[in-house]
Tab-separated table of C-alpha atoms in Angstrom:
chain	number	residue	atom	x	y	z
A	1	MET	CA	0.000	0.000	0.000
A	2	LEU	CA	2.827	2.413	0.773
A	3	ALA	CA	4.450	1.675	-2.581
A	4	ASP	CA	1.110	2.475	-4.225
A	5	ALA	CA	0.948	5.723	-2.256
A	6	ARG	CA	4.401	6.712	-3.432
A	7	SER	CA	3.572	5.854	-7.057
A	8	VAL	CA	0.716	8.383	-7.080
A	9	GLY	CA	2.729	11.101	-5.324
A	10	PHE	CA	1.290	10.794	-1.802
A	11	LEU	CA	4.710	9.963	-0.312
A	12	GLY	CA	8.168	11.313	-1.042
A	13	PRO	CA	10.865	9.519	-3.027
A	14	ALA	CA	12.602	7.903	-0.025
A	15	PRO	CA	12.639	4.090	0.092
A	16	ILE	CA	9.550	2.564	1.697
A	17	ALA	CA	11.712	0.918	4.371
A	18	VAL	CA	12.903	4.354	5.471
A	19	GLY	CA	9.320	5.600	5.775
A	20	VAL	CA	8.355	2.553	7.806
A	21	ALA	CA	11.361	2.998	10.115
A	22	HIS	CA	10.430	6.659	10.562
A	23	ALA	CA	6.868	5.660	11.471
A	24	ARG	CA	8.005	3.023	13.949
A	25	GLY	CA	10.200	5.596	15.662
A	26	PHE	CA	7.042	7.232	17.024
A	27	MET	CA	6.555	4.116	19.177
A	28	VAL	CA	9.918	4.047	20.916
A	29	GLU	CA	9.077	6.008	24.077
A	30	ILE	CA	5.290	5.627	24.028
A	31	PRO	CA	3.098	2.860	25.485
A	32	ALA	CA	0.493	1.319	23.187
A	33	PRO	CA	-2.514	3.674	23.052
A	34	GLU	CA	-6.178	2.757	23.088
A	35	ARG	CA	-7.080	5.632	20.758
A	36	LEU	CA	-4.731	7.286	18.277
A	37	VAL	CA	-5.115	10.202	15.858
A	38	ASP	CA	-2.735	10.791	12.942
A	39	LEU	CA	-2.914	14.438	11.835
A	40	GLY	CA	-2.437	14.894	8.088
A	41	SER	CA	-2.240	11.188	7.244
A	42	GLY	CA	-1.403	11.759	3.567
A	43	GLY	CA	-0.221	8.470	2.082
A	44	GLY	CA	-0.476	6.587	5.367
A	45	LEU	CA	2.702	7.452	7.268
A	46	PRO	CA	2.832	7.028	10.159
A	47	GLY	CA	-0.857	6.141	10.663
A	48	LEU	CA	-1.096	2.869	8.719
A	49	VAL	CA	2.187	1.579	10.124
A	50	LEU	CA	1.144	2.378	13.698
A	51	ALA	CA	-2.249	0.755	13.130
A	52	ASP	CA	-0.410	-2.393	12.040
A	53	CYS	CA	2.045	-2.309	14.958
A	54	TRP	CA	-0.668	-1.619	17.561
A	55	PRO	CA	-3.432	-4.070	16.572
A	56	LYS	CA	-5.667	-3.232	19.547
A	57	ALA	CA	-5.659	0.533	18.994
A	58	GLN	CA	-8.569	2.455	17.526
A	59	VAL	CA	-7.012	4.758	14.926
A	60	PHE	CA	-8.348	7.913	13.275
A	61	LEU	CA	-6.598	9.059	10.103
A	62	VAL	CA	-7.280	12.782	9.583
A	63	GLU	CA	-6.715	14.106	6.070
A	64	SER	CA	-8.417	16.979	4.238
A	65	ASN	CA	-7.465	15.977	0.667
A	66	GLN	CA	-10.194	13.929	-1.013
A	67	GLN	CA	-7.907	11.829	-3.222
A	68	ARG	CA	-5.668	10.919	-0.325
A	69	CYS	CA	-8.697	10.008	1.768
A	70	GLN	CA	-9.957	7.728	-0.996
A	71	PHE	CA	-6.565	6.038	-1.050
A	72	LEU	CA	-6.514	5.695	2.747
A	73	ALA	CA	-10.031	4.217	2.792
A	74	GLU	CA	-8.976	1.647	0.203
A	75	ALA	CA	-5.833	0.849	2.185
A	76	VAL	CA	-7.829	0.365	5.392
A	77	GLU	CA	-10.151	-2.058	3.597
A	78	ARG	CA	-7.372	-4.010	1.870
A	79	LEU	CA	-5.376	-4.304	5.093
A	80	GLY	CA	-8.383	-5.569	7.051
A	81	PHE	CA	-8.352	-2.623	9.468
A	82	GLY	CA	-11.958	-1.550	8.866
A	83	ASP	CA	-13.222	-2.537	12.308
A	84	ARG	CA	-10.851	-0.145	14.119
A	85	VAL	CA	-9.380	2.401	11.688
A	86	VAL	CA	-11.496	5.377	10.571
A	87	VAL	CA	-10.597	7.834	7.801
A	88	LEU	CA	-11.857	11.365	8.459
A	89	GLN	CA	-11.873	13.673	5.450
A	90	GLU	CA	-11.762	17.027	7.184
A	91	ARG	CA	-9.496	19.715	8.530
A	92	ALA	CA	-7.856	18.998	11.864
A	93	GLU	CA	-9.563	22.037	13.411
A	94	THR	CA	-12.891	20.314	12.701
A	95	THR	CA	-11.700	17.031	14.182
A	96	GLY	CA	-10.774	18.839	17.392
A	97	ARG	CA	-14.407	19.924	17.750
A	98	ARG	CA	-15.907	16.437	17.366
A	99	PRO	CA	-17.567	15.685	20.730
A	100	GLU	CA	-16.894	11.956	20.389
A	101	LEU	CA	-13.151	12.605	20.000
A	102	ARG	CA	-12.369	15.766	21.943
A	103	GLY	CA	-10.469	15.007	25.137
A	104	THR	CA	-10.602	11.227	24.569
A	105	ILE	CA	-7.396	10.443	22.650
A	106	ASP	CA	-4.296	8.865	24.225
A	107	LEU	CA	-1.887	9.699	21.421
A	108	VAL	CA	-1.822	12.242	18.588
A	109	VAL	CA	0.991	11.874	16.054
A	110	ALA	CA	2.149	14.345	13.429
A	111	ARG	CA	4.745	13.810	10.722
A	112	GLY	CA	5.143	16.948	8.642
A	113	PHE	CA	1.639	18.171	9.509
A	114	GLY	CA	2.473	21.846	9.944
A	115	PRO	CA	4.407	24.402	11.995
A	116	PRO	CA	4.706	23.691	15.724
A	117	ALA	CA	2.071	26.243	16.789
A	118	VAL	CA	-0.490	24.791	14.367
A	119	THR	CA	0.302	21.200	15.318
A	120	ALA	CA	-0.008	21.970	19.033
A	121	GLU	CA	-3.300	23.855	18.643
A	122	CYS	CA	-4.849	21.104	16.511
A	123	GLY	CA	-3.536	18.222	18.607
A	124	ALA	CA	-4.165	19.408	22.170
A	125	PRO	CA	-8.000	19.550	22.011
A	126	LEU	CA	-8.136	15.859	21.096
A	127	LEU	CA	-5.989	14.652	23.988
A	128	GLY	CA	-7.259	13.502	27.328
A	129	VAL	CA	-5.238	14.460	30.384
A	130	GLY	CA	-2.207	12.183	30.385
A	131	GLY	CA	-2.258	11.830	26.605
A	132	ARG	CA	0.665	12.779	24.400
A	133	LEU	CA	1.291	14.663	21.191
A	134	VAL	CA	4.314	13.175	19.408
A	135	VAL	CA	5.894	14.978	16.479
A	136	SER	CA	8.790	14.224	14.179
A	137	GLU	CA	11.371	16.937	14.737
A	138	PRO	CA	14.521	18.488	13.283
A	139	PRO	CA	17.624	17.242	15.131
A	140	ALA	CA	17.995	20.257	17.415
A	141	GLU	CA	16.916	23.808	18.141
A	142	VAL	CA	18.907	26.396	16.209
A	143	PRO	CA	20.886	28.732	18.505
A	144	GLY	CA	19.605	32.293	18.312
A	145	GLU	CA	16.188	31.305	16.935
A	146	ALA	CA	12.975	31.280	18.944
A	147	PRO	CA	12.219	27.894	20.512
A	148	ARG	CA	9.917	25.695	18.435
A	149	TRP	CA	7.906	24.554	21.472
A	150	PRO	CA	7.923	27.361	24.098
A	151	SER	CA	6.620	26.155	27.464
A	152	GLU	CA	4.529	29.250	28.172
A	153	ALA	CA	2.631	29.039	24.867
A	154	LEU	CA	2.132	25.288	25.233
A	155	ALA	CA	0.706	25.809	28.723
A	156	GLU	CA	-2.086	27.892	27.157
A	157	LEU	CA	-3.217	24.661	25.443
A	158	GLY	CA	-2.747	22.470	28.529
A	159	LEU	CA	0.461	20.977	27.119
A	160	ALA	CA	3.876	20.605	28.738
A	161	PRO	CA	7.216	19.386	27.374
A	162	ASP	CA	7.608	15.676	28.013
A	163	ARG	CA	10.647	14.063	26.355
A	164	VAL	CA	12.730	13.860	23.198
A	165	TRP	CA	14.340	10.816	21.590
A	166	ALA	CA	16.123	9.751	18.456
A	167	THR	CA	16.417	6.656	16.292
A	168	GLU	CA	17.488	7.418	12.741
A	169	PHE	CA	15.032	10.301	13.172
A	170	HIS	CA	14.177	12.747	15.936
A	171	TYR	CA	10.951	12.964	17.933
A	172	ARG	CA	9.405	15.153	20.604
A	173	SER	CA	6.603	14.289	23.007
A	174	LEU	CA	4.334	16.851	24.655
A	175	ALA	CA	2.081	15.777	27.531
A	176	GLN	CA	-1.493	16.970	28.059
A	177	VAL	CA	-1.332	17.963	31.715
A	178	ARG	CA	-4.763	19.605	31.910
A	179	PRO	CA	-7.768	19.832	29.574
A	180	CYS	CA	-7.366	22.067	26.557
A	181	PRO	CA	-9.495	25.232	26.919
A	182	GLU	CA	-12.766	25.128	25.007
A	183	ARG	CA	-11.777	28.052	22.775
A	184	TYR	CA	-9.214	25.846	20.973
A	185	PRO	CA	-8.875	24.956	18.219
A	186	ARG	CA	-9.927	28.180	16.587
A	187	ARG	CA	-11.834	28.240	13.289
A	188	VAL	CA	-10.465	26.437	10.235
A	189	GLY	CA	-7.402	28.244	8.922
A	190	ILE	CA	-6.974	30.603	11.889
A	191	PRO	CA	-4.230	28.596	13.670
A	192	ALA	CA	-2.029	28.987	10.572
A	193	LYS	CA	-2.998	32.595	9.832
A	194	ARG	CA	-2.644	33.789	13.436
A	195	PRO	CA	-0.402	31.294	15.227
A	196	LEU	CA	-0.321	31.371	18.999
A	197	TYR	CA	3.459	31.859	18.940
């Protein structure tokens, strides 16, 4: 399925094995979740790989592009994941307002979803207290530049820095330490147009 995704331009040119290794890296410091959301699922990385590695998890693949959603729905069916993997064709801001999902998710993952402020604002409303937002990161902060994940801004969303780790790739975990305020996420497009930091 991932080779098919790459052939139609939904994944980059890197070897499939590299993409799978990148996806599995999200699991290294994280216990198996009961409910998982992949923001911006695209061609299925990391969402499909994590769904395969965590066979008891309920997984929500969030993707706004119709063609990619059609591909993901086909992949879910072909892989036999239909009883526990749901494809949501919508913007992440909309997903964060779904009453059946808001504040109920153990793990939100994001691989290339968007800038840190957008990822945090779209991920935090989904997480229950104790849940984690895990993102794929550049290797390190750049000296002299503003921090990518400032503690004060994250606290506004109920998030706190948790841990960082590296395999071949680099990851950062943020913990939901209190419920995200009801005003977040803001309307579709606003987190990107007027980022919190």
